[in-house]
XYZ file of C-alpha atoms in Angstrom:
704
model
C -25.815 14.128 -5.127
C -29.432 15.543 -4.531
C -30.628 14.912 -0.926
C -34.362 16.441 -1.295
C -36.004 15.034 -4.319
C -39.185 16.174 -5.826
C -40.918 12.675 -5.864
C -43.475 14.039 -8.452
C -40.495 14.188 -10.976
C -40.230 10.519 -11.726
C -43.042 8.279 -12.422
C -43.477 4.700 -11.588
C -45.037 1.675 -13.712
C -48.036 0.641 -11.905
C -46.558 -3.043 -12.712
C -43.812 -2.378 -10.199
C -43.935 -4.725 -7.079
C -41.248 -2.588 -5.094
C -41.057 1.040 -5.169
C -37.690 2.437 -6.785
C -36.933 4.169 -3.597
C -36.885 1.041 -1.776
C -34.696 -0.659 -4.350
C -30.896 -1.321 -3.444
C -28.421 -2.339 -5.867
C -25.402 -3.702 -3.680
C -22.350 -5.585 -4.182
C -20.584 -7.854 -1.715
C -16.685 -7.108 -2.134
C -13.234 -8.066 -0.193
C -10.272 -9.749 -0.475
C -10.050 -13.469 -0.929
C -11.547 -15.571 1.937
C -12.864 -12.592 3.933
C -16.297 -14.484 3.724
C -18.070 -12.800 0.869
C -20.142 -15.699 -0.178
C -20.980 -17.177 3.036
C -22.311 -13.857 3.884
C -24.464 -13.684 0.774
C -25.528 -17.251 1.545
C -26.908 -16.307 4.901
C -28.441 -13.327 3.395
C -30.350 -15.482 0.843
C -31.085 -17.655 3.869
C -32.438 -15.172 6.344
C -34.418 -13.331 3.732
C -36.271 -16.383 2.663
C -34.745 -16.991 -0.982
C -33.088 -20.200 0.213
C -34.595 -22.817 2.539
C -31.335 -24.320 3.748
C -27.652 -22.594 4.220
C -24.996 -23.114 1.277
C -21.560 -23.542 2.306
C -18.299 -23.023 0.558
C -16.430 -25.193 2.444
C -18.753 -27.974 1.317
C -19.060 -26.536 -2.176
C -22.759 -26.324 -1.936
C -22.834 -22.332 -1.962
C -25.642 -20.955 -4.398
C -23.720 -18.361 -5.584
C -20.580 -20.138 -6.322
C -22.262 -22.417 -8.972
C -19.443 -22.907 -11.353
C -17.496 -26.367 -10.994
C -14.063 -24.661 -10.646
C -15.454 -22.317 -7.993
C -16.998 -25.350 -5.785
C -13.552 -27.093 -6.219
C -11.603 -24.216 -5.363
C -13.658 -22.571 -2.518
C -13.326 -19.248 -4.347
C -15.421 -16.967 -6.093
C -14.343 -16.570 -10.050
C -17.252 -15.020 -11.546
C -19.510 -12.211 -9.955
C -22.870 -13.697 -9.386
C -26.400 -11.756 -9.360
C -29.153 -12.530 -7.040
C -32.030 -10.595 -5.668
C -33.867 -11.009 -2.234
C -36.534 -9.017 -0.040
C -35.967 -7.547 3.158
C -38.720 -5.519 5.101
C -40.475 -4.650 2.161
C -37.112 -3.626 0.209
C -35.826 -5.321 -2.700
C -32.279 -5.934 -2.714
C -30.296 -6.775 -5.980
C -26.837 -8.517 -4.715
C -23.666 -8.879 -6.737
C -21.241 -11.353 -5.159
C -17.889 -10.325 -6.538
C -14.660 -12.466 -6.511
C -11.961 -11.430 -3.968
C -8.657 -13.087 -6.255
C -6.910 -10.285 -7.871
C -6.575 -12.088 -11.127
C -10.511 -11.471 -11.368
C -10.271 -7.947 -10.658
C -12.395 -6.888 -13.837
C -15.357 -8.796 -12.239
C -15.258 -6.554 -9.257
C -14.713 -3.280 -11.671
C -17.549 -3.998 -13.920
C -19.933 -4.988 -10.870
C -19.197 -1.796 -8.978
C -19.796 0.127 -12.231
C -23.688 -0.416 -12.281
C -23.911 -0.890 -8.264
C -25.371 2.079 -6.047
C -23.907 0.806 -2.887
C -21.382 -1.792 -1.750
C -20.600 -3.946 1.758
C -16.945 -4.442 2.050
C -16.361 -7.400 4.196
C -13.177 -7.521 6.381
C -11.831 -10.549 8.148
C -11.459 -9.528 11.855
C -7.935 -11.458 11.930
C -6.440 -10.476 8.401
C -7.603 -6.982 8.703
C -7.068 -4.677 5.629
C -5.135 -6.709 2.982
C -3.711 -5.616 -0.332
C -6.766 -6.618 -2.176
C -9.037 -4.933 -0.062
C -7.243 -1.671 -0.705
C -7.835 -2.372 -4.345
C -11.296 -2.893 -4.320
C -11.569 -0.203 -1.893
C -10.110 2.153 -4.768
C -12.096 0.537 -7.265
C -15.313 1.688 -4.917
C -13.868 5.366 -4.893
C -13.525 5.461 -8.536
C -17.296 4.951 -9.267
C -18.243 6.841 -5.959
C -19.876 3.960 -4.546
C -20.814 4.486 -0.716
C -19.540 1.591 1.305
C -20.627 -0.376 4.499
C -17.845 -2.000 6.197
C -18.566 -5.367 7.620
C -15.946 -7.156 10.206
C -16.626 -10.856 9.559
C -15.415 -14.110 11.368
C -15.643 -12.470 15.039
C -15.483 -16.093 16.233
C -11.838 -16.656 15.197
C -8.750 -16.839 17.431
C -7.280 -13.404 17.190
C -10.304 -11.429 15.992
C -9.851 -7.742 16.473
C -12.682 -5.372 15.971
C -11.254 -2.163 16.830
C -7.698 -3.087 15.046
C -9.740 -3.473 11.650
C -11.715 0.052 12.412
C -8.293 1.406 13.009
C -6.952 0.124 9.819
C -9.928 1.352 7.689
C -9.091 4.712 9.015
C -5.144 4.620 8.619
C -4.674 2.436 5.634
C -8.005 3.434 3.749
C -8.260 6.783 4.541
C -11.868 6.592 5.153
C -14.057 7.625 8.425
C -15.214 4.800 9.982
C -18.338 4.972 12.251
C -19.301 1.769 14.226
C -22.942 1.110 14.155
C -22.490 -2.222 15.615
C -20.074 -3.405 18.267
C -19.284 -7.097 19.398
C -20.477 -8.647 22.581
C -17.611 -11.038 23.234
C -15.054 -12.098 20.519
C -13.313 -15.429 19.307
C -15.032 -18.293 20.947
C -17.253 -16.052 23.137
C -18.589 -14.079 20.377
C -22.391 -14.204 20.939
C -24.329 -11.094 19.949
C -24.039 -7.417 19.212
C -24.550 -4.088 20.600
C -26.939 -1.653 18.348
C -25.157 1.679 19.109
C -28.176 3.750 17.710
C -30.907 1.751 19.232
C -28.709 0.967 22.669
C -29.853 -2.454 22.533
C -28.008 -5.901 22.924
C -28.962 -8.197 20.210
C -28.313 -12.124 20.788
C -28.803 -14.881 18.183
C -30.017 -18.443 18.892
C -27.701 -21.232 17.703
C -30.669 -23.823 17.832
C -32.330 -22.057 14.972
C -29.068 -20.973 12.890
C -29.892 -17.514 14.085
C -33.239 -16.774 12.892
C -34.579 -16.274 16.379
C -33.137 -13.096 17.755
C -33.542 -11.824 21.298
C -32.972 -7.978 22.429
C -31.839 -6.869 26.099
C -31.097 -3.876 27.832
C -27.593 -2.695 28.198
C -25.951 -2.603 31.315
C -22.664 -1.978 33.067
C -19.791 -2.465 30.682
C -21.755 -3.116 27.691
C -23.845 0.475 28.275
C -20.483 2.456 28.659
C -19.253 0.920 25.359
C -22.212 2.017 23.680
C -22.033 5.299 25.165
C -18.474 5.842 23.778
C -19.656 4.429 20.276
C -22.672 6.774 20.452
C -20.546 10.031 21.205
C -18.029 9.019 18.431
C -20.949 8.483 15.896
C -22.499 12.150 16.731
C -19.007 13.597 16.784
C -18.310 12.160 13.201
C -21.545 13.338 11.769
C -21.008 16.948 13.159
C -17.804 17.202 11.068
C -19.703 16.200 7.659
C -23.428 17.112 8.318
C -24.736 20.526 8.615
C -27.601 19.940 10.531
C -25.896 17.703 13.116
C -23.304 20.513 13.285
C -25.622 23.161 14.156
C -27.188 21.142 16.973
C -23.614 19.947 18.278
C -22.787 23.776 18.278
C -26.141 24.520 20.235
C -25.265 22.007 22.816
C -28.581 20.366 21.598
C -28.879 16.396 21.456
C -30.078 15.220 17.984
C -33.294 13.069 18.244
C -32.989 9.686 16.794
C -34.708 10.359 13.317
C -32.325 13.046 13.024
C -29.117 11.048 13.530
C -30.863 8.247 11.112
C -31.430 10.806 8.319
C -27.883 12.115 8.743
C -26.265 8.926 8.786
C -28.084 8.075 5.619
C -27.043 11.313 3.852
C -23.343 10.813 5.131
C -23.198 7.352 3.982
C -24.932 8.186 0.755
C -22.301 11.093 -0.064
C -19.493 8.461 1.019
C -18.461 10.927 3.893
C -18.505 8.003 6.342
C -18.461 4.366 6.441
C -20.713 2.732 8.716
C -19.301 -0.423 10.297
C -20.938 -3.672 11.357
C -19.477 -6.730 12.744
C -20.807 -10.726 12.420
C -19.784 -14.293 11.947
C -21.422 -15.155 9.029
C -20.440 -18.788 9.161
C -21.757 -19.155 12.537
C -24.884 -17.214 11.812
C -24.602 -14.338 14.104
C -25.007 -10.613 13.113
C -26.357 -10.833 9.654
C -29.761 -9.610 10.044
C -28.665 -6.260 11.308
C -26.685 -5.914 8.431
C -29.297 -6.092 5.956
C -31.060 -3.469 8.283
C -27.897 -0.953 7.753
C -28.127 -1.561 3.762
C -31.839 -0.721 3.494
C -31.515 2.093 6.229
C -28.122 3.826 4.924
C -27.244 2.645 1.364
C -28.622 4.628 -1.275
C -31.565 3.502 -3.913
C -31.311 4.639 -7.458
C -33.511 7.779 -6.388
C -30.809 9.034 -4.553
C -28.309 8.672 -7.489
C -30.860 10.535 -9.431
C -29.030 11.941 -12.076
C -27.366 9.935 -14.591
C -24.626 11.466 -16.815
C -23.888 10.424 -20.538
C -22.886 11.835 -23.886
C -24.802 12.657 -26.737
C -23.157 9.637 -29.420
C -23.112 12.259 -32.455
C -21.922 15.460 -30.953
C -20.130 14.071 -27.688
C -22.290 16.809 -25.803
C -22.942 15.924 -22.106
C -26.502 14.569 -21.488
C -28.220 13.894 -18.370
C -31.173 11.494 -17.421
C -33.424 11.042 -14.465
C -34.166 7.661 -12.618
C -37.811 6.744 -13.556
C -39.763 4.225 -15.581
C -41.405 6.779 -17.635
C -38.287 8.311 -19.130
C -36.447 7.429 -21.940
C -35.020 3.738 -21.783
C -31.068 3.727 -21.043
C -29.121 0.701 -19.885
C -25.661 -0.348 -19.590
C -24.385 -3.822 -20.526
C -21.704 -4.673 -17.758
C -21.363 -8.492 -18.110
C -21.632 -11.092 -21.122
C -21.682 -14.767 -20.063
C -22.251 -17.990 -22.234
C -24.939 -20.292 -20.588
C -25.144 -23.962 -21.741
C -29.188 -23.707 -21.900
C -29.761 -20.088 -23.558
C -26.672 -18.830 -25.482
C -25.350 -15.760 -24.437
C -26.605 -13.912 -21.458
C -26.167 -10.263 -21.625
C -26.435 -8.497 -17.879
C -27.475 -5.006 -17.810
C -28.456 -2.300 -15.689
C -31.560 -0.331 -16.395
C -30.841 3.305 -15.291
C -33.994 4.828 -16.962
C -37.309 3.834 -18.567
C -38.384 0.355 -18.871
C -36.830 -2.697 -20.739
C -39.578 -4.855 -22.453
C -39.425 -8.326 -24.027
C -39.227 -7.826 -27.849
C -38.350 -4.216 -27.756
C -36.223 -2.633 -30.255
C -32.875 -0.771 -28.890
C -29.996 1.172 -30.309
C -26.410 0.529 -29.571
C -25.006 4.076 -29.710
C -21.109 2.249 -30.464
C -22.117 0.438 -33.398
C -25.168 2.526 -34.743
C -26.954 -0.798 -35.136
C -30.456 -1.745 -33.973
C -30.473 -4.537 -31.539
C -33.797 -6.565 -30.343
C -34.285 -7.532 -26.522
C -35.400 -11.280 -26.673
C -36.061 -13.083 -23.451
C -35.730 -10.878 -20.361
C -34.069 -13.118 -17.351
C -33.969 -12.266 -13.570
C -30.784 -14.134 -12.465
C -30.272 -16.123 -9.064
C -26.767 -17.144 -9.698
C -27.215 -19.597 -12.488
C -31.135 -20.104 -12.113
C -33.363 -17.842 -14.339
C -36.622 -16.427 -13.793
C -38.356 -14.924 -17.282
C -39.835 -11.356 -17.166
C -42.104 -9.462 -19.422
C -40.449 -6.185 -18.160
C -37.415 -4.991 -16.227
C -38.037 -1.681 -14.914
C -35.721 1.404 -13.886
C -32.910 0.668 -11.202
C -33.189 -3.162 -11.747
C -30.257 -5.411 -12.820
C -31.411 -8.579 -15.342
C -30.037 -10.678 -18.139
C -31.457 -10.352 -21.938
C -30.801 -13.221 -24.460
C -30.859 -12.065 -28.415
C -28.298 -9.389 -28.543
C -25.899 -9.550 -31.144
C -23.206 -7.140 -31.593
C -22.957 -5.783 -28.151
C -19.831 -5.789 -25.744
C -19.093 -5.089 -22.272
C -19.481 -1.369 -21.513
C -21.918 -0.851 -24.325
C -24.999 1.175 -23.649
C -28.463 0.389 -25.021
C -31.116 2.847 -25.404
C -33.995 4.037 -27.341
C -33.318 4.856 -31.004
C -34.864 8.233 -31.149
C -33.606 9.252 -27.718
C -29.978 8.103 -27.802
C -27.498 8.546 -25.015
C -23.914 7.129 -24.313
C -23.380 6.101 -20.819
C -20.095 6.326 -19.246
C -18.391 2.955 -19.552
C -15.689 1.357 -17.845
C -12.029 0.719 -17.889
C -9.832 -2.571 -17.515
C -6.324 -3.015 -16.615
C -4.071 -4.635 -19.197
C -3.251 -8.429 -19.071
C 0.127 -9.063 -17.788
C 0.944 -12.839 -18.496
C 0.588 -14.657 -21.902
C 0.992 -18.543 -22.781
C 0.890 -19.909 -26.091
C -1.947 -22.680 -26.613
C -2.720 -25.239 -29.321
C -5.213 -27.938 -29.792
C -4.249 -31.341 -28.676
C -5.487 -32.838 -31.772
C -5.747 -31.091 -35.470
C -9.568 -31.681 -35.592
C -9.971 -29.511 -32.402
C -8.804 -26.255 -33.838
C -12.066 -24.746 -34.849
C -13.698 -25.728 -31.400
C -10.633 -24.125 -29.535
C -10.641 -21.042 -31.559
C -14.784 -20.757 -30.867
C -14.055 -21.487 -27.554
C -11.511 -18.696 -26.844
C -13.550 -16.224 -28.410
C -16.414 -16.854 -26.359
C -14.417 -16.588 -23.413
C -12.736 -13.412 -24.502
C -16.329 -11.862 -25.106
C -17.081 -12.614 -21.417
C -13.852 -11.344 -20.002
C -12.380 -8.006 -21.107
C -9.092 -8.552 -19.281
C -8.932 -11.887 -21.264
C -7.141 -11.340 -24.798
C -6.188 -13.532 -27.846
C -3.830 -12.645 -30.644
C -1.693 -14.613 -33.120
C 1.986 -14.182 -33.434
C 2.801 -13.573 -36.723
C 6.545 -14.842 -36.613
C 5.500 -18.294 -35.165
C 1.913 -18.884 -36.036
C 1.087 -19.588 -32.427
C -2.014 -18.513 -30.690
C -1.166 -16.457 -27.876
C -3.811 -15.918 -24.808
C -3.297 -13.132 -22.018
C -4.647 -12.587 -18.790
C -3.935 -11.210 -15.364
C -2.448 -14.112 -13.790
C -1.387 -17.684 -13.720
C -5.017 -18.856 -11.667
C -6.965 -16.678 -14.502
C -5.145 -18.505 -17.188
C -5.567 -21.877 -15.296
C -9.119 -21.325 -14.906
C -9.733 -20.447 -18.795
C -7.955 -23.623 -19.718
C -9.966 -25.804 -17.154
C -13.455 -24.064 -19.099
C -12.053 -24.811 -22.152
C -12.174 -28.442 -21.353
C -15.455 -28.152 -19.226
C -17.962 -26.166 -21.364
C -16.270 -26.326 -25.001
C -15.077 -30.127 -24.626
C -11.390 -29.052 -26.213
C -8.530 -30.078 -24.759
C -5.454 -27.651 -25.260
C -1.410 -27.776 -24.907
C 0.048 -24.746 -23.444
C 3.839 -23.074 -23.875
C 5.725 -21.516 -20.831
C 4.137 -18.509 -19.539
C 5.257 -15.369 -21.057
C 5.620 -11.660 -19.537
C 3.859 -8.857 -21.177
C 6.734 -6.423 -21.430
C 6.373 -2.884 -22.901
C 8.844 -0.685 -24.842
C 9.548 3.042 -23.663
C 11.740 5.712 -25.478
C 15.435 6.307 -23.911
C 14.989 10.073 -25.028
C 13.450 12.588 -27.783
C 14.026 12.268 -31.509
C 13.163 13.417 -34.886
C 12.333 11.923 -38.450
C 11.876 13.561 -41.871
C 10.611 10.215 -44.141
C 9.431 10.099 -47.511
C 7.629 6.975 -48.613
C 7.857 7.060 -52.300
C 7.176 4.138 -54.853
C 7.022 4.394 -58.644
C 5.528 1.010 -60.154
C 4.402 2.212 -63.481
C 1.017 4.015 -63.718
C -0.099 5.878 -60.711
C 2.826 5.684 -57.693
C 2.713 6.289 -53.932
C 3.973 9.471 -52.380
C 3.754 10.285 -48.665
C 6.401 12.935 -46.565
C 6.054 13.615 -43.103
C 8.387 15.264 -40.366
C 7.757 14.305 -36.866
C 9.386 15.209 -33.257
C 9.032 11.972 -30.932
C 8.890 13.112 -27.179
C 8.875 10.237 -24.383
C 5.839 10.840 -21.838
C 5.293 10.491 -18.052
C 4.312 6.915 -17.177
C 0.769 6.316 -17.831
C 0.426 9.037 -20.101
C -0.265 6.827 -22.939
C 0.121 7.745 -26.783
C -0.354 11.328 -27.283
C -0.735 12.734 -31.367
C -0.514 16.430 -31.861
C -0.933 17.854 -35.226
C 1.465 21.009 -35.810
C 1.207 21.028 -39.816
C 0.266 24.832 -40.806
C -0.159 26.075 -44.195
C -1.682 23.071 -45.741
C 1.532 21.402 -46.722
C -0.111 18.044 -45.481
C -4.002 18.027 -46.523
C -6.442 17.489 -43.772
C -7.514 14.005 -44.978
C -3.859 12.664 -44.739
C -3.577 13.498 -40.954
C -5.838 10.698 -39.619
C -3.709 8.095 -41.690
C -0.422 9.277 -40.508
C -1.627 9.060 -36.771
C -3.192 5.635 -37.623
C 0.196 4.471 -39.137
C 1.988 5.807 -36.040
C -0.207 3.881 -33.744
C -0.098 0.752 -35.581
C 3.704 0.796 -35.524
C 3.872 1.480 -31.964
C 1.611 -1.473 -30.920
C 3.791 -3.936 -32.911
C 7.156 -2.721 -31.247
C 10.607 -1.548 -32.578
C 12.974 -3.316 -30.343
C 11.432 -6.677 -29.474
C 7.972 -6.687 -30.767
C 6.332 -5.373 -27.440
C 4.046 -2.208 -27.830
C 5.738 1.329 -27.435
C 3.959 2.956 -24.650
C 4.056 6.558 -23.052
C 4.820 8.968 -25.743
C 3.926 11.989 -27.670
C 4.271 12.806 -31.324
C 4.334 16.091 -32.757
C 3.518 16.222 -36.725
C 5.601 19.131 -38.105
C 5.423 19.127 -41.394
C 5.693 17.080 -44.669
C 4.628 17.326 -48.250
C 2.178 15.870 -50.782
C 1.927 14.892 -54.489
C -1.561 15.586 -56.100
C -1.888 12.734 -58.108
C 0.499 10.101 -56.069
C -0.369 10.764 -52.683
C -3.085 8.281 -50.837
C -4.275 7.796 -47.174
C -2.197 4.264 -47.908
C 0.847 6.195 -48.539
C 0.553 8.692 -45.738
C -0.096 5.706 -43.283
C 3.002 3.929 -44.325
C 5.183 7.208 -43.958
C 3.926 7.595 -40.471
C 4.806 3.978 -39.737
C 8.122 4.445 -41.256
C 8.766 7.936 -39.448
C 7.992 6.664 -36.059
C 10.333 3.414 -36.308
C 13.009 5.719 -37.646
C 12.769 8.251 -34.840
C 12.252 5.477 -32.051
C 15.632 3.886 -33.242
C 17.361 7.314 -32.992
C 15.989 7.627 -29.833
C 16.839 4.345 -28.608
C 14.503 1.810 -26.797
C 14.407 0.569 -23.266
C 12.191 -2.717 -22.252
C 9.776 -2.353 -19.211
C 8.526 -5.269 -17.420
C 5.546 -5.572 -15.056
C 6.266 -5.497 -11.288
C 3.892 -7.172 -9.062
C 3.148 -5.815 -5.332
C 3.412 -8.755 -3.216
C 2.279 -9.210 0.130
C 3.477 -12.321 2.128
C 1.881 -13.360 5.891
C 4.251 -15.913 7.342
C 5.308 -17.244 10.993
C 8.222 -15.381 12.180
C 10.448 -18.140 11.970
C 10.275 -18.598 8.031
C 10.515 -14.890 7.426
C 14.469 -14.911 6.950
C 14.057 -17.698 4.189
C 11.228 -15.911 2.447
C 13.074 -12.519 2.351
C 16.249 -14.145 1.115
C 13.902 -15.978 -1.506
C 12.409 -12.518 -2.695
C 15.669 -10.953 -2.869
C 17.105 -14.014 -5.109
C 14.205 -13.122 -7.243
C 14.893 -9.267 -7.711
C 12.378 -8.427 -5.222
C 12.602 -5.017 -3.364
C 11.439 -5.295 0.365
C 9.241 -2.264 0.929
C 8.207 -2.880 4.788
C 8.294 -5.738 7.184
C 5.579 -5.624 9.986
C 5.889 -7.524 12.952
C 2.163 -8.764 13.277
C 0.209 -10.678 16.001
C 0.210 -14.243 16.871
C 3.907 -14.715 15.902
C 3.190 -13.806 12.062
C 5.097 -11.153 10.242
C 3.678 -9.308 7.152
C 6.307 -8.846 4.481
C 5.532 -6.478 1.476
C 7.587 -6.318 -1.580
C 7.848 -5.399 -5.319
C 8.910 -8.236 -7.541
C 9.229 -8.359 -11.498
C 6.459 -10.737 -12.739
C 8.881 -12.943 -14.747
C 10.556 -14.031 -11.331
C 7.314 -15.087 -9.647
C 6.182 -18.259 -11.924
C 5.714 -21.172 -9.617
C 5.991 -18.919 -6.652
C 3.219 -20.673 -4.694
C 5.157 -23.792 -4.721
C 8.492 -22.094 -3.487
C 6.856 -20.522 -0.493
C 4.873 -23.859 0.195
C 8.186 -25.534 0.626
C 10.025 -22.690 2.453
C 7.328 -22.431 5.102
C 6.054 -25.884 5.128
C 2.614 -24.586 3.619
C 2.203 -22.005 6.566
C 2.654 -18.973 4.785
C 0.158 -17.154 2.450
C 0.622 -14.394 -0.121
C -1.221 -12.247 -2.427
C -0.084 -10.404 -5.462
C -1.386 -7.444 -7.716
C 0.062 -5.610 -10.577
C 1.841 -2.327 -9.460
C 3.807 -0.696 -12.240
C 6.148 -1.257 -15.007
C 9.839 -0.652 -14.351
C 12.912 -0.677 -16.663
C 14.679 -4.154 -17.227
C 18.058 -4.696 -16.289
C 20.483 -4.438 -19.261
C 22.007 -7.914 -19.327
C 18.307 -9.469 -18.902
C 16.877 -7.007 -21.808
C 19.698 -7.974 -23.904
C 18.449 -11.923 -23.478
C 14.943 -11.013 -24.318
C 15.966 -9.052 -27.402
C 18.213 -12.059 -28.721
C 15.148 -14.250 -27.988
C 13.070 -12.510 -29.779
């Protein structure tokens, strides 16, 4: 990351309201129920966007605008909004915490420059926190940590800071400390400024008073200040030199170093608040504008040339060639499909013609909308560094680049996890079949982790997603948005097939049917790969025994055969195919013949090698009262679960970590409710695939 940038290198449009260096694109991310949406609502209130405070508990949160979100009190879809703070423009995306909607977090982080990670002061670092943290690291997004719910019984600021260090491997640097805790939480210590800040209850925290620090508060600040300087000395050369020379850094030097270290993701500034009780939110906004990067700090945008694949770079700025990334698609009942995009360079103008390098087709930007949750504000132009939505694009999917036709670039896209659970759906009445298909296609366009396919054997429509809640929301949206009800079958697990060992095959496909025949011949080696290695194809044919134009069809045939499975119809994963040799016929050979030969050779070799079924294993974390842990552990063991750890927590609660096959977890929420009389909570996320025990494999194969 460039720290000193020649500001003359990028030019801003005279129509911009806020300078590029004063723009912040941030996400609010955390595990479920940490208070992300409540925090966003308070930010909108204090920055003057909303005149009254929205609330998730009462179903009045601006950002949770979907009916399903208001009913359940959770965030399902990431909502974008914009506010202004101290002459800075902050584009905010409030992301979901539930692991079933992890794709929403993934695609939001891809287009953000910084994030605020919210931690519950009681729950501390949860498994889903670790998931979103890993996603932020994957896209190199600098993070500010916010310890929320400081007013709750059992609030432990120091405990959260310790877990950020031990569990997330980060370097937390508290810039705010709590004054009081639980019911006595009344303000914060500003470590850098050396002041106590209090928030007035009568004005919902709008009115703040600052006081000098004395006694124990001054001692705590001194300790945190020294810790901050030491942490900065370890990661910043300028502070290190002053530290070694035993010189005290100035206020401005510390502020600049904090910004460099945060933007470089070398430290994590930590703040604290209780968003629900309106205390401590405004200083968090100060930290966002002071320390999180602007698009100028990111500076270089990496991509590739669509025709050659050679690396390309762009700079931010309004006068650069236009390039943007579409990161989300939504169906809006009033305007049709909305395509959310982030402009990395140049300016998007209404009516402008753009290229989608993936399809090679021209698209036209229709109306350009600035979104405030589900409210829309129309604009003629969207500038570099901004996030907006467009209407009127046609063949564009999540992760596509849109750019100028005479200056094309493909920006780095994003990857999504594979679905782990499937159910069969059919319309309740035969007249609804078209409506159901239309609704499912629209929902799969929006959500890359929601997939639809037809089962060739049964003719059923199968939908797949990230979990039971994910599919429940999809079915709910079909009823409300597309006015179509569906019957569902029992949930099915997305098993995989894997090779037991290596094998080879020498396969000829020969067909004579009068006139021109079909001839394809290939010899392959099939080798099992490491977990997660995917399908690798290597051409080792020498001497032109198989002409070049037939190599690709062989690979295609192999990949298609692997996708449809050999043992029980599930995709075969993680293997390498070496194409060793073969032969062709000058008249009868064709691409189709070699594709069929490749498919037959793969199936033959796979049967020789032997196949095993793999099942998705979920990482489950349970928090339950000590008196219920025995029953819950017994229940997990009966579900073929492996207990990884049991941690005795505070307040008479224990935390149980286990790995459990997904097939054993259907209806688990109901089971733990009855075992713990509703006092246990749990979360789960996909961990890895593991071999299915022989007796269970036999039953699955028999059923198929």
